[in-house]
Amino acid sequence: MATHKLLLLPGDGIGPEVMAEVKRLIAWMNAHGLGTFETEEGLVGGASYDADKVAITDATMAKALACDAVIFGAVGGPKWASVPYEARPEAGLLRLRKDLKLYANLRPAICYPALADASSLKREVVDGLDIMIVRELTGGVYFGEPKVIQDLGDGQKRAIDTQVYDTFEIERIGRVAFELARKRNNKVASFEKRNVMKSGVLWNEVMTALHAREFPDVTLEHVLADAGGMQMVRWPKQFDVIVTDNLFGDLLSDIAAMLTGSLGMLPSASLGDVDPATGTRKAMYEPVHGSAPDITGKGVANPIAMFASFAMALRYSFGLAKEADFVEQAIANTLNAGIRTADIKAEGCKVVGTREMGDAVISEVARLAGA
Ligand code: IPM
Ligand code: MG
């Protein structure tokens, strides 16, 4: 069996708490022949800043470039509110995305029937929801230059961020979305603001041409991002795959998280191009929820998004589809059994902490795998 090299970057806040549960799952899988994983650990974000005064060191970056997949927890927190901008915790995450060229961010939003009442929306709006947000991750306003605050000298300052997209960047993220749609319900909604932004005009043109040239069998719909945001809370089940730029994708995926009941439920995969020489691609897997300083250290964080992110690693990086199914099914079964962390608690359910939720999911994986 191939050995898979993982770099674990727990980061800050609840990152280490949810990562601890995935570490236990990995150990269990190694012990029971469900895969052979070698793990290494590194610092990122505020934890890295505290140790080395940078959000990620060159040495850790080198490990990220050399491993088969990075498993990432979360970064940030009030403790680092006043560190220099270049060394802020988020800079570590952004450098990983940029240097590993992880341009395709897949954020599936699935509403488990057992959780439909945990959403702030009505049950019928979200029950059975299954959409995939494909967010462009290495371009747009996150990385565009110039990106500065200028002193105008008269007591005024000017802040500039730059929204910039080239044709190839839009094409490659479009391809990821269309190819995913073919394996799902064959429908892509492309979100932009062509009525206001030049980058939206080009985004729309490139998606239209790519669709006509390579994916005429897939249904493509162009949606203005503001109206699309409204549609996402009005009737989200009308969407299958949503493809959008870096900033809109950031906003819309947090909205999508709440559709599923809790931010603690949403996993993500960030993928680069397939290397033709090896057939593999650089990849990082992380929960969408962030570091959650308000509940850090209390043992109550929901590890489900972290488990589900690891399941995406099994599926997308290691071709372990059956094992990924076990993990995802174990999550669903655990929820159906009425076991809940505080963020998704419901009447008649048993509220547990991070560790007990980890125990429940891992023992359900064991049962499903017959191990
Ligand atoms: C996300 C996060 C990050 C982002 C932050 C932590 C830099 O919100 O992954 O959605 O803005 O991309
Ligand atoms: Mg975000």
GROMACS .gro file of C-alpha atoms and ligand atoms in nm:
model
  384
    1MET     CA    1   0.000   0.000   0.000
    2ALA     CA    2   0.130   0.350  -0.085
    3THR     CA    3   0.251   0.561   0.204
    4HIS     CA    4   0.087   0.902   0.217
    5LYS     CA    5   0.285   1.187   0.367
    6LEU     CA    6   0.074   1.438   0.557
    7LEU     CA    7   0.181   1.770   0.701
    8LEU     CA    8  -0.047   1.862   0.991
    9LEU     CA    9  -0.072   2.234   1.067
   10PRO     CA   10  -0.312   2.271   1.363
   11GLY     CA   11  -0.256   2.649   1.394
   12ASP     CA   12  -0.444   2.856   1.651
   13GLY     CA   13  -0.762   2.865   1.857
   14ILE     CA   14  -0.969   2.552   1.822
   15GLY     CA   15  -0.740   2.434   1.538
   16PRO     CA   16  -0.531   2.210   1.767
   17GLU     CA   17  -0.845   2.079   1.942
   18VAL     CA   18  -1.016   1.959   1.624
   19MET     CA   19  -0.686   1.841   1.474
   20ALA     CA   20  -0.635   1.617   1.779
   21GLU     CA   21  -0.946   1.421   1.675
   22VAL     CA   22  -0.823   1.377   1.318
   23LYS     CA   23  -0.488   1.260   1.456
   24ARG     CA   24  -0.672   0.991   1.648
   25LEU     CA   25  -0.860   0.890   1.333
   26ILE     CA   26  -0.533   0.870   1.136
   27ALA     CA   27  -0.374   0.657   1.409
   28TRP     CA   28  -0.676   0.430   1.407
   29MET     CA   29  -0.666   0.393   1.029
   30ASN     CA   30  -0.293   0.314   1.035
   31ALA     CA   31  -0.348   0.053   1.306
   32HIS     CA   32  -0.633  -0.115   1.120
   33GLY     CA   33  -0.490  -0.122   0.768
   34LEU     CA   34  -0.720   0.144   0.622
   35GLY     CA   35  -0.424   0.332   0.482
   36THR     CA   36  -0.062   0.407   0.558
   37PHE     CA   37  -0.011   0.764   0.667
   38GLU     CA   38   0.309   0.929   0.781
   39THR     CA   39   0.250   1.253   0.964
   40GLU     CA   40   0.466   1.549   1.046
   41GLU     CA   41   0.354   1.857   1.236
   42GLY     CA   42   0.434   2.223   1.195
   43LEU     CA   43   0.340   2.568   1.321
   44VAL     CA   44   0.132   2.820   1.132
   45GLY     CA   45  -0.041   3.147   1.213
   46GLY     CA   46  -0.014   3.298   1.559
   47ALA     CA   47   0.154   2.984   1.692
   48SER     CA   48   0.429   3.030   1.434
   49TYR     CA   49   0.452   3.401   1.510
   50ASP     CA   50   0.500   3.332   1.880
   51ALA     CA   51   0.784   3.090   1.804
   52ASP     CA   52   0.952   3.251   1.503
   53LYS     CA   53   0.802   3.600   1.446
   54VAL     CA   54   0.657   3.494   1.107
   55ALA     CA   55   0.320   3.340   1.018
   56ILE     CA   56   0.492   3.044   0.856
   57THR     CA   57   0.865   2.970   0.830
   58ASP     CA   58   1.049   2.881   0.507
   59ALA     CA   59   1.127   2.543   0.661
   60THR     CA   60   0.758   2.467   0.716
   61MET     CA   61   0.680   2.591   0.363
   62ALA     CA   62   0.941   2.349   0.229
   63LYS     CA   63   0.768   2.064   0.414
   64ALA     CA   64   0.432   2.173   0.273
   65LEU     CA   65   0.577   2.164  -0.079
   66ALA     CA   66   0.725   1.817  -0.023
   67CYS     CA   67   0.429   1.637   0.137
   68ASP     CA   68   0.133   1.468  -0.036
   69ALA     CA   69  -0.128   1.680   0.143
   70VAL     CA   70  -0.146   1.951   0.406
   71ILE     CA   71  -0.413   1.914   0.673
   72PHE     CA   72  -0.480   2.259   0.817
   73GLY     CA   73  -0.668   2.361   1.133
   74ALA     CA   74  -0.731   2.734   1.172
   75VAL     CA   75  -0.539   3.058   1.227
   76GLY     CA   76  -0.589   3.390   1.401
   77GLY     CA   77  -0.721   3.535   1.724
   78PRO     CA   78  -0.727   3.852   1.934
   79LYS     CA   79  -0.385   3.773   2.082
   80TRP     CA   80  -0.224   3.871   1.750
   81ALA     CA   81  -0.443   4.173   1.673
   82SER     CA   82  -0.148   4.412   1.673
   83VAL     CA   83   0.132   4.210   1.512
   84PRO     CA   84   0.276   4.363   1.190
   85TYR     CA   85   0.046   4.315   0.890
   86GLU     CA   86   0.297   4.094   0.703
   87ALA     CA   87   0.323   3.860   1.003
   88ARG     CA   88  -0.048   3.843   1.093
   89PRO     CA   89  -0.168   3.482   1.134
   90GLU     CA   90  -0.375   3.487   0.812
   91ALA     CA   91  -0.058   3.560   0.613
   92GLY     CA   92   0.056   3.201   0.680
   93LEU     CA   93  -0.258   3.058   0.524
   94LEU     CA   94  -0.240   3.294   0.228
   95ARG     CA   95   0.125   3.205   0.165
   96LEU     CA   96   0.041   2.834   0.166
   97ARG     CA   97  -0.236   2.891  -0.088
   98LYS     CA   98  -0.015   3.109  -0.309
   99ASP     CA   99   0.312   2.914  -0.297
  100LEU     CA  100   0.143   2.575  -0.341
  101LYS     CA  101  -0.062   2.730  -0.626
  102LEU     CA  102  -0.388   2.602  -0.477
  103TYR     CA  103  -0.618   2.793  -0.706
  104ALA     CA  104  -0.927   2.572  -0.674
  105ASN     CA  105  -1.110   2.582  -0.342
  106LEU     CA  106  -1.394   2.331  -0.313
  107ARG     CA  107  -1.643   2.404  -0.037
  108PRO     CA  108  -1.927   2.154  -0.034
  109ALA     CA  109  -2.230   2.259   0.169
  110ILE     CA  110  -2.441   1.962   0.266
  111CYS     CA  111  -2.732   1.988   0.505
  112TYR     CA  112  -2.774   1.659   0.686
  113PRO     CA  113  -3.146   1.598   0.745
  114ALA     CA  114  -3.071   1.553   1.116
  115LEU     CA  115  -2.942   1.910   1.126
  116ALA     CA  116  -3.206   2.090   0.921
  117ASP     CA  117  -3.349   2.246   1.237
  118ALA     CA  118  -3.009   2.381   1.345
  119SER     CA  119  -3.005   2.620   1.051
  120SER     CA  120  -3.145   2.969   1.100
  121LEU     CA  121  -3.353   2.908   0.785
  122LYS     CA  122  -3.671   2.705   0.764
  123ARG     CA  123  -3.631   2.328   0.741
  124GLU     CA  124  -3.782   2.298   0.394
  125VAL     CA  125  -3.536   2.554   0.256
  126VAL     CA  126  -3.225   2.362   0.365
  127ASP     CA  127  -3.325   1.999   0.425
  128GLY     CA  128  -3.125   1.779   0.187
  129LEU     CA  129  -2.924   2.070   0.050
  130ASP     CA  130  -2.613   1.962  -0.143
  131ILE     CA  131  -2.426   2.238  -0.324
  132MET     CA  132  -2.061   2.286  -0.412
  133ILE     CA  133  -1.899   2.628  -0.401
  134VAL     CA  134  -1.591   2.646  -0.620
  135ARG     CA  135  -1.394   2.949  -0.509
  136GLU     CA  136  -1.095   3.087  -0.701
  137LEU     CA  137  -0.823   3.100  -0.435
  138THR     CA  138  -0.497   3.248  -0.562
  139GLY     CA  139  -0.607   3.560  -0.749
  140GLY     CA  140  -0.841   3.855  -0.732
  141VAL     CA  141  -0.839   4.118  -0.464
  142TYR     CA  142  -0.666   3.890  -0.213
  143PHE     CA  143  -0.338   3.908  -0.402
  144GLY     CA  144  -0.374   4.189  -0.660
  145GLU     CA  145  -0.111   4.467  -0.659
  146PRO     CA  146  -0.098   4.747  -0.565
  147LYS     CA  147  -0.223   4.667  -0.218
  148VAL     CA  148  -0.127   4.961   0.002
  149ILE     CA  149  -0.234   5.235   0.236
  150GLN     CA  150  -0.084   5.563   0.114
  151ASP     CA  151  -0.037   5.872   0.325
  152LEU     CA  152  -0.172   6.167   0.127
  153GLY     CA  153  -0.002   6.411   0.358
  154ASP     CA  154  -0.305   6.628   0.436
  155GLY     CA  155  -0.434   6.418   0.723
  156GLN     CA  156  -0.590   6.183   0.466
  157LYS     CA  157  -0.490   5.833   0.374
  158ARG     CA  158  -0.582   5.624   0.072
  159ALA     CA  159  -0.627   5.247   0.085
  160ILE     CA  160  -0.594   5.050  -0.238
  161ASP     CA  161  -0.674   4.687  -0.306
  162THR     CA  162  -0.663   4.558  -0.660
  163GLN     CA  163  -0.912   4.317  -0.812
  164VAL     CA  164  -0.734   4.155  -1.105
  165TYR     CA  165  -0.800   3.840  -1.311
  166ASP     CA  166  -0.629   3.704  -1.623
  167THR     CA  167  -0.806   3.483  -1.878
  168PHE     CA  168  -0.613   3.169  -1.777
  169GLU     CA  169  -0.709   3.208  -1.412
  170ILE     CA  170  -1.078   3.224  -1.496
  171GLU     CA  171  -1.052   2.937  -1.744
  172ARG     CA  172  -0.882   2.696  -1.507
  173ILE     CA  173  -1.127   2.756  -1.220
  174GLY     CA  174  -1.413   2.732  -1.470
  175ARG     CA  175  -1.285   2.394  -1.586
  176VAL     CA  176  -1.280   2.264  -1.228
  177ALA     CA  177  -1.641   2.375  -1.181
  178PHE     CA  178  -1.770   2.228  -1.509
  179GLU     CA  179  -1.591   1.898  -1.452
  180LEU     CA  180  -1.736   1.870  -1.101
  181ALA     CA  181  -2.082   1.953  -1.234
  182ARG     CA  182  -2.060   1.663  -1.479
  183LYS     CA  183  -2.023   1.428  -1.182
  184ARG     CA  184  -2.316   1.594  -1.002
  185ASN     CA  185  -2.632   1.755  -1.144
  186ASN     CA  186  -2.463   1.906  -1.451
  187LYS     CA  187  -2.538   2.267  -1.360
  188VAL     CA  188  -2.301   2.558  -1.302
  189ALA     CA  189  -2.392   2.904  -1.174
  190SER     CA  190  -2.117   3.159  -1.231
  191PHE     CA  191  -2.133   3.456  -0.990
  192GLU     CA  192  -1.977   3.795  -1.075
  193LYS     CA  193  -2.056   4.167  -1.086
  194ARG     CA  194  -2.030   4.242  -1.458
  195ASN     CA  195  -2.266   4.537  -1.411
  196VAL     CA  196  -2.001   4.720  -1.206
  197MET     CA  197  -1.662   4.553  -1.238
  198LYS     CA  198  -1.435   4.501  -1.540
  199SER     CA  199  -1.316   4.179  -1.380
  200GLY     CA  200  -1.680   4.071  -1.383
  201VAL     CA  201  -1.712   4.149  -1.754
  202LEU     CA  202  -1.406   3.936  -1.836
  203TRP     CA  203  -1.514   3.661  -1.594
  204ASN     CA  204  -1.849   3.642  -1.773
  205GLU     CA  205  -1.692   3.640  -2.122
  206VAL     CA  206  -1.438   3.371  -2.038
  207MET     CA  207  -1.695   3.145  -1.870
  208THR     CA  208  -1.929   3.183  -2.168
  209ALA     CA  209  -1.654   3.094  -2.418
  210LEU     CA  210  -1.520   2.803  -2.211
  211HIS     CA  211  -1.870   2.664  -2.176
  212ALA     CA  212  -1.939   2.683  -2.552
  213ARG     CA  213  -1.602   2.535  -2.642
  214GLU     CA  214  -1.553   2.255  -2.390
  215PHE     CA  215  -1.868   2.199  -2.184
  216PRO     CA  216  -2.180   2.255  -2.400
  217ASP     CA  217  -2.346   1.956  -2.226
  218VAL     CA  218  -2.345   2.136  -1.889
  219THR     CA  219  -2.607   2.402  -1.808
  220LEU     CA  220  -2.446   2.738  -1.737
  221GLU     CA  221  -2.622   3.027  -1.566
  222HIS     CA  222  -2.468   3.373  -1.507
  223VAL     CA  223  -2.573   3.532  -1.180
  224LEU     CA  224  -2.497   3.879  -1.044
  225ALA     CA  225  -2.325   3.807  -0.715
  226ASP     CA  226  -2.553   4.026  -0.501
  227ALA     CA  227  -2.870   3.870  -0.642
  228GLY     CA  228  -2.703   3.529  -0.611
  229GLY     CA  229  -2.641   3.591  -0.242
  230MET     CA  230  -3.009   3.665  -0.200
  231GLN     CA  231  -3.104   3.350  -0.394
  232MET     CA  232  -2.874   3.145  -0.172
  233VAL     CA  233  -3.083   3.224   0.132
  234ARG     CA  234  -3.417   3.231  -0.052
  235TRP     CA  235  -3.396   2.891  -0.220
  236PRO     CA  236  -3.044   2.746  -0.213
  237LYS     CA  237  -3.148   2.410  -0.358
  238GLN     CA  238  -3.179   2.574  -0.703
  239PHE     CA  239  -2.796   2.563  -0.720
  240ASP     CA  240  -2.564   2.270  -0.787
  241VAL     CA  241  -2.212   2.402  -0.852
  242ILE     CA  242  -2.140   2.771  -0.789
  243VAL     CA  243  -1.816   2.912  -0.931
  244THR     CA  244  -1.694   3.252  -0.824
  245ASP     CA  245  -1.392   3.468  -0.747
  246ASN     CA  246  -1.183   3.476  -0.434
  247LEU     CA  247  -1.370   3.746  -0.238
  248PHE     CA  248  -1.725   3.657  -0.339
  249GLY     CA  249  -1.639   3.293  -0.265
  250ASP     CA  250  -1.519   3.387   0.082
  251LEU     CA  251  -1.848   3.562   0.161
  252LEU     CA  252  -2.078   3.312  -0.003
  253SER     CA  253  -1.917   3.011   0.162
  254ASP     CA  254  -1.978   3.154   0.509
  255ILE     CA  255  -2.343   3.200   0.410
  256ALA     CA  256  -2.349   2.843   0.280
  257ALA     CA  257  -2.211   2.723   0.611
  258MET     CA  258  -2.508   2.861   0.798
  259LEU     CA  259  -2.745   2.689   0.554
  260THR     CA  260  -2.600   2.360   0.676
  261GLY     CA  261  -2.673   2.440   1.040
  262SER     CA  262  -2.335   2.556   1.168
  263LEU     CA  263  -2.001   2.690   1.055
  264GLY     CA  264  -1.863   2.385   1.235
  265MET     CA  265  -1.990   2.159   0.956
  266LEU     CA  266  -1.818   2.290   0.642
  267PRO     CA  267  -1.502   2.123   0.508
  268SER     CA  268  -1.288   2.242   0.219
  269ALA     CA  269  -1.026   2.122  -0.025
  270SER     CA  270  -0.778   2.353  -0.196
  271LEU     CA  271  -0.624   2.199  -0.504
  272GLY     CA  272  -0.353   2.285  -0.754
  273ASP     CA  273  -0.299   2.155  -1.106
  274VAL     CA  274  -0.233   1.789  -1.170
  275ASP     CA  275   0.139   1.738  -1.229
  276PRO     CA  276   0.153   1.538  -1.558
  277ALA     CA  277   0.478   1.369  -1.449
  278THR     CA  278   0.338   1.221  -1.127
  279GLY     CA  279  -0.039   1.240  -1.176
  280THR     CA  280  -0.064   1.403  -0.832
  281ARG     CA  281  -0.163   1.753  -0.730
  282LYS     CA  282  -0.068   1.981  -0.446
  283ALA     CA  283  -0.352   1.996  -0.196
  284MET     CA  284  -0.453   2.137   0.138
  285TYR     CA  285  -0.762   2.046   0.341
  286GLU     CA  286  -0.913   2.273   0.603
  287PRO     CA  287  -1.238   2.336   0.784
  288VAL     CA  288  -1.405   2.666   0.689
  289HIS     CA  289  -1.487   2.762   1.049
  290GLY     CA  290  -1.171   2.942   1.157
  291SER     CA  291  -1.010   2.963   1.500
  292ALA     CA  292  -1.319   3.050   1.711
  293PRO     CA  293  -1.136   3.226   1.998
  294ASP     CA  294  -1.460   3.254   2.197
  295ILE     CA  295  -1.474   2.878   2.257
  296THR     CA  296  -1.103   2.796   2.249
  297GLY     CA  297  -0.974   2.573   2.525
  298LYS     CA  298  -1.319   2.469   2.645
  299GLY     CA  299  -1.327   2.131   2.473
  300VAL     CA  300  -1.658   2.209   2.304
  301ALA     CA  301  -1.550   2.275   1.944
  302ASN     CA  302  -1.722   2.072   1.675
  303PRO     CA  303  -1.463   1.849   1.500
  304ILE     CA  304  -1.698   1.747   1.217
  305ALA     CA  305  -1.571   1.998   0.958
  306MET     CA  306  -1.217   1.883   1.036
  307PHE     CA  307  -1.313   1.514   0.996
  308ALA     CA  308  -1.499   1.596   0.674
  309SER     CA  309  -1.194   1.786   0.545
  310PHE     CA  310  -0.983   1.479   0.609
  311ALA     CA  311  -1.242   1.271   0.422
  312MET     CA  312  -1.193   1.507   0.126
  313ALA     CA  313  -0.818   1.438   0.147
  314LEU     CA  314  -0.886   1.064   0.133
  315ARG     CA  315  -1.104   1.116  -0.174
  316TYR     CA  316  -0.920   1.384  -0.371
  317SER     CA  317  -0.554   1.321  -0.283
  318PHE     CA  318  -0.533   0.949  -0.212
  319GLY     CA  319  -0.807   0.786  -0.418
  320LEU     CA  320  -0.943   0.627  -0.098
  321ALA     CA  321  -1.308   0.677  -0.192
  322LYS     CA  322  -1.439   0.387   0.016
  323GLU     CA  323  -1.259   0.512   0.326
  324ALA     CA  324  -1.385   0.867   0.259
  325ASP     CA  325  -1.738   0.725   0.239
  326PHE     CA  326  -1.687   0.556   0.577
  327VAL     CA  327  -1.591   0.885   0.740
  328GLU     CA  328  -1.876   1.082   0.581
  329GLN     CA  329  -2.129   0.810   0.661
  330ALA     CA  330  -1.997   0.791   1.018
  331ILE     CA  331  -2.062   1.165   1.056
  332ALA     CA  332  -2.418   1.130   0.926
  333ASN     CA  333  -2.487   0.827   1.148
  334THR     CA  334  -2.349   1.003   1.456
  335LEU     CA  335  -2.578   1.300   1.393
  336ASN     CA  336  -2.874   1.069   1.334
  337ALA     CA  337  -2.799   0.901   1.666
  338GLY     CA  338  -2.861   1.240   1.830
  339ILE     CA  339  -2.503   1.306   1.936
  340ARG     CA  340  -2.428   1.677   1.903
  341THR     CA  341  -2.174   1.939   1.995
  342ALA     CA  342  -2.316   2.260   2.144
  343ASP     CA  343  -2.323   2.452   1.813
  344ILE     CA  344  -2.570   2.203   1.664
  345LYS     CA  345  -2.759   2.095   1.974
  346ALA     CA  346  -3.128   2.018   1.945
  347GLU     CA  347  -3.405   1.905   2.174
  348GLY     CA  348  -3.376   1.544   2.284
  349CYS     CA  349  -3.014   1.521   2.168
  350LYS     CA  350  -2.709   1.445   2.376
  351VAL     CA  351  -2.467   1.740   2.387
  352VAL     CA  352  -2.105   1.626   2.393
  353GLY     CA  353  -1.762   1.787   2.375
  354THR     CA  354  -1.495   1.767   2.107
  355ARG     CA  355  -1.341   1.448   2.242
  356GLU     CA  356  -1.668   1.255   2.276
  357MET     CA  357  -1.776   1.361   1.929
  358GLY     CA  358  -1.439   1.233   1.805
  359ASP     CA  359  -1.494   0.904   1.989
  360ALA     CA  360  -1.841   0.868   1.839
  361VAL     CA  361  -1.728   0.930   1.481
  362ILE     CA  362  -1.419   0.709   1.505
  363SER     CA  363  -1.608   0.419   1.660
  364GLU     CA  364  -1.871   0.452   1.386
  365VAL     CA  365  -1.595   0.445   1.120
  366ALA     CA  366  -1.470   0.128   1.287
  367ARG     CA  367  -1.815  -0.029   1.278
  368LEU     CA  368  -1.869   0.063   0.912
  369ALA     CA  369  -1.525  -0.067   0.813
  370GLY     CA  370  -1.587  -0.388   1.003
  371ALA     CA  371  -1.253  -0.340   1.177
  372IPM     C1  372  -1.146   3.147   0.464
  372IPM     C2  373  -1.097   3.248   0.565
  372IPM     C3  374  -0.969   3.311   0.513
  372IPM     C4  375  -1.001   3.387   0.387
  372IPM     C5  376  -0.897   3.404   0.615
  372IPM     C6  377  -0.867   3.333   0.745
  372IPM     C7  378  -0.771   3.464   0.558
  372IPM     O1  379  -1.196   3.342   0.591
  372IPM     O2  380  -1.071   3.052   0.433
  372IPM     O3  381  -1.259   3.159   0.418
  372IPM     O4  382  -1.041   3.504   0.390
  372IPM     O5  383  -0.985   3.327   0.279
  373MG      MG  384  -1.382   3.303   0.498
   0.00000   0.00000   0.00000
